[in-house]
């Protein structure tokens, strides 16, 4: 597995250029991140939104935009519909959110009119680089599914495993997180973890090695696992952390960059195209790395 | 507020020496941490457990133990009962767990025979020092209450606020964590946070300033809060993080030392005496700092 997130754009450069549809693109930070990816030949963008504003931002940022890259739309709802339609028609391979509430974009993503999501679950997937861990690792779900059921957790795992296989890791190691490593009937997270592990052992969840329940320390530190007499092929070498719910997933997702010096890339997976759904609070670096990650796994 | 955890033993030195009752004391790492606290005059220990083993460990560690400091017991259940009784009778002011499962010690702590817990809730309280934050901050509950109800969350907050007042912070700032900062009827953590904030504003939860729901980034970063247009007296200057459940609390508690270079002290509060309940996986430093924290708040 890669050791730093900046290996992602390097790997993505080997892929063909992907077309990126940006809904409500009139956002300086978004446009600047896209420009960075465009310069490397990773993406060819369709900026959908208010063309006057998009051109004004481009001028301010010293970016040259060809008029053919802009699809004019003054309505955020329409802008999202156009972007999603481009994905649906195969004219773009990556979807990105600009200056529009997440809910509005996702309403179009899940709409049956476009067929972007069929038989799968949308989930949030983050790739983290921590100075305290020996490789880049995944985390899901920190921002999409509030209290996933057992079936939804399995879908979240499959989505995350697919990303890792796109990154070249054939059989990623998956840790199902809980507060403790013992199975406790009063703690649903531990019950689900035991079931999921069992399903993996019966080949019902393929292409990965799953262990759980594991507390975060056991998942990422072999020493901590040994202290607790945990014999696990995953402990200390986890590729993907699966959180029991959005509260715990989000806690880790926020803790790592803000209290752990970590870098991050994040996308929504489970739809026909990866979706870059970074928030205003995300740095331009996160936005750029998220675009690069999308390029790497886009089909 | 203090900036490093090593200010805690310095502050504790100003207090009188506290008597520490250790249940099943025959554990080298526990005895070593106690010796460190004893040398500073923080504690006078009662080692309860197998006296031969305790003396053997003492010899190995080059520690001189007076026979009067040992209460011989070869049964872990009895050892816990003796320790809890010492607290109950006022002969010791701090309780510590040695080589005995947590459940056995807590069974005696909550037993009505001893009256250690009356009208209050036991909760886990951690004090964290992160290189990425400007002061030491508290976190609760990472290890005791699985899915606290609204009333239990309020009790957890009161326990944590009491610790901070013991540390000299008269009106700590409390962040009620959730995955998002908007109140969302589908996310119980945000509902409870809104209620708790309202109760604080009506003076029903005194001696602190509460805001919530706050995602972790907003709680500890003013910049992140401004990005989201959150106007809060707590954001960016939080003293105490209150997690919605054990899964999210534990995730932060484990993330900080293992993926954030943080130091930690942790105790159980809400009983007549603070309880040092560190686990085998905790470092000796954590054990020592946890004892020092207990000395500071013991009555």
XYZ file of C-alpha atoms in Angstrom, chain A residues 98-265:
168
model
C -19.279 23.110 -5.900
C -21.270 25.827 -4.165
C -24.470 23.890 -3.557
C -25.834 22.112 -0.481
C -24.938 18.409 -0.433
C -28.593 17.406 -0.132
C -29.515 19.017 -3.452
C -26.743 17.265 -5.374
C -27.460 13.899 -3.740
C -31.175 14.193 -4.535
C -30.206 14.025 -8.204
C -27.565 11.341 -7.663
C -30.096 8.944 -6.106
C -32.903 9.876 -8.539
C -34.085 6.915 -10.596
C -34.144 9.209 -13.646
C -30.371 8.903 -13.962
C -29.590 5.406 -12.697
C -26.374 6.391 -10.907
C -27.163 4.254 -7.872
C -28.647 0.840 -8.472
C -28.365 -2.047 -6.047
C -25.589 -0.353 -4.139
C -25.269 1.958 -1.166
C -23.702 5.390 -1.275
C -21.022 5.697 1.386
C -18.362 8.143 2.469
C -14.815 6.869 2.099
C -11.784 8.696 3.436
C -8.153 7.900 2.798
C -5.877 9.090 5.598
C -2.154 9.641 5.872
C -1.018 9.834 9.485
C 2.544 10.552 10.644
C 1.885 7.872 13.264
C 1.033 4.969 10.930
C 3.154 3.083 8.439
C 0.840 3.355 5.447
C -2.137 5.208 4.074
C -5.391 3.744 5.424
C -9.085 3.993 4.686
C -11.961 5.019 6.966
C -15.664 4.591 6.386
C -18.298 5.826 6.996
C -17.628 9.235 8.525
C -20.286 11.355 6.888
C -23.045 9.587 4.978
C -24.771 6.678 6.737
C -25.951 7.678 10.212
C -26.588 4.345 11.916
C -25.912 1.641 9.323
C -27.684 -1.691 9.679
C -25.724 -4.923 9.350
C -26.538 -5.057 5.624
C -25.526 -1.432 5.170
C -22.242 -2.054 6.994
C -21.513 -4.887 4.584
C -22.235 -2.558 1.640
C -19.945 0.069 3.201
C -17.182 -2.540 3.488
C -17.628 -3.649 -0.129
C -17.429 -0.046 -1.342
C -14.237 0.515 0.648
C -12.665 -2.746 -0.526
C -13.429 -1.744 -4.128
C -11.502 1.501 -3.636
C -8.523 -0.378 -2.230
C -8.531 -2.786 -5.138
C -8.525 0.297 -7.377
C -5.440 1.376 -5.461
C -3.813 -1.960 -6.206
C -4.367 -3.707 -2.876
C -5.916 -7.026 -3.865
C -6.882 -8.227 -0.376
C -7.091 -5.314 2.055
C -7.216 -5.898 5.810
C -10.410 -4.564 7.329
C -10.934 -3.761 11.024
C -14.516 -3.547 12.283
C -14.261 -1.001 15.078
C -15.946 -0.987 18.455
C -15.048 0.430 21.855
C -13.852 -2.997 23.004
C -12.437 -6.116 21.426
C -14.640 -8.579 23.297
C -18.083 -9.494 21.971
C -20.640 -8.031 24.359
C -24.371 -8.577 23.938
C -25.012 -5.077 25.314
C -22.864 -3.463 22.602
C -24.423 -3.822 19.128
C -21.190 -2.696 17.431
C -19.427 -5.786 18.781
C -22.260 -8.100 17.711
C -22.264 -6.766 14.160
C -18.477 -7.059 14.051
C -18.601 -10.720 15.038
C -21.251 -11.447 12.405
C -19.335 -9.610 9.679
C -16.128 -11.430 10.567
C -17.990 -14.741 10.387
C -19.416 -13.852 6.981
C -15.936 -13.026 5.734
C -14.665 -16.383 6.984
C -17.502 -18.078 5.044
C -16.501 -16.127 1.908
C -19.712 -14.084 1.962
C -17.709 -10.846 1.938
C -14.901 -11.512 -0.527
C -11.607 -9.865 -1.466
C -10.597 -8.825 2.036
C -9.519 -10.127 5.436
C -11.858 -8.907 8.144
C -11.357 -8.911 11.907
C -13.497 -7.413 14.628
C -14.524 -6.214 17.010
C -11.284 -4.282 17.387
C -10.830 -1.095 19.364
C -8.923 1.533 17.399
C -5.667 0.904 19.280
C -5.729 -2.807 18.480
C -6.616 -2.130 14.874
C -3.575 0.044 14.261
C -1.017 -1.130 16.831
C 0.311 -4.675 16.946
C 1.788 -3.937 20.368
C -1.584 -2.863 21.767
C -3.164 -6.016 20.324
C -0.517 -8.256 21.892
C -1.105 -6.541 25.262
C -4.703 -7.714 25.030
C -3.742 -11.179 23.749
C -5.478 -10.557 20.445
C -4.263 -12.899 17.731
C -5.362 -11.241 14.515
C -4.154 -11.061 10.921
C -5.500 -7.495 10.794
C -4.378 -5.947 14.105
C -1.517 -3.514 13.644
C -1.680 -3.664 9.862
C -5.213 -2.485 9.101
C -5.891 -1.048 5.666
C -9.505 -0.046 6.245
C -11.221 1.049 9.462
C -14.989 0.502 9.480
C -16.724 2.624 12.108
C -19.895 1.369 13.788
C -21.778 4.622 13.196
C -21.444 8.153 11.869
C -20.592 9.597 15.300
C -17.544 7.400 15.790
C -16.522 7.543 12.118
C -16.731 11.306 12.111
C -14.826 11.543 15.406
C -11.871 9.677 13.876
C -12.177 11.588 10.596
C -12.004 14.929 12.414
C -9.510 13.842 15.061
C -6.841 12.781 12.600
C -6.301 16.061 10.715
C -7.188 18.413 13.576
C -5.463 16.600 16.462
C -3.125 14.262 14.647
C -1.397 16.119 11.814
C -2.975 13.792 9.250
C -3.704 14.468 5.583
C -6.920 13.337 3.992
C -8.718 12.605 0.729
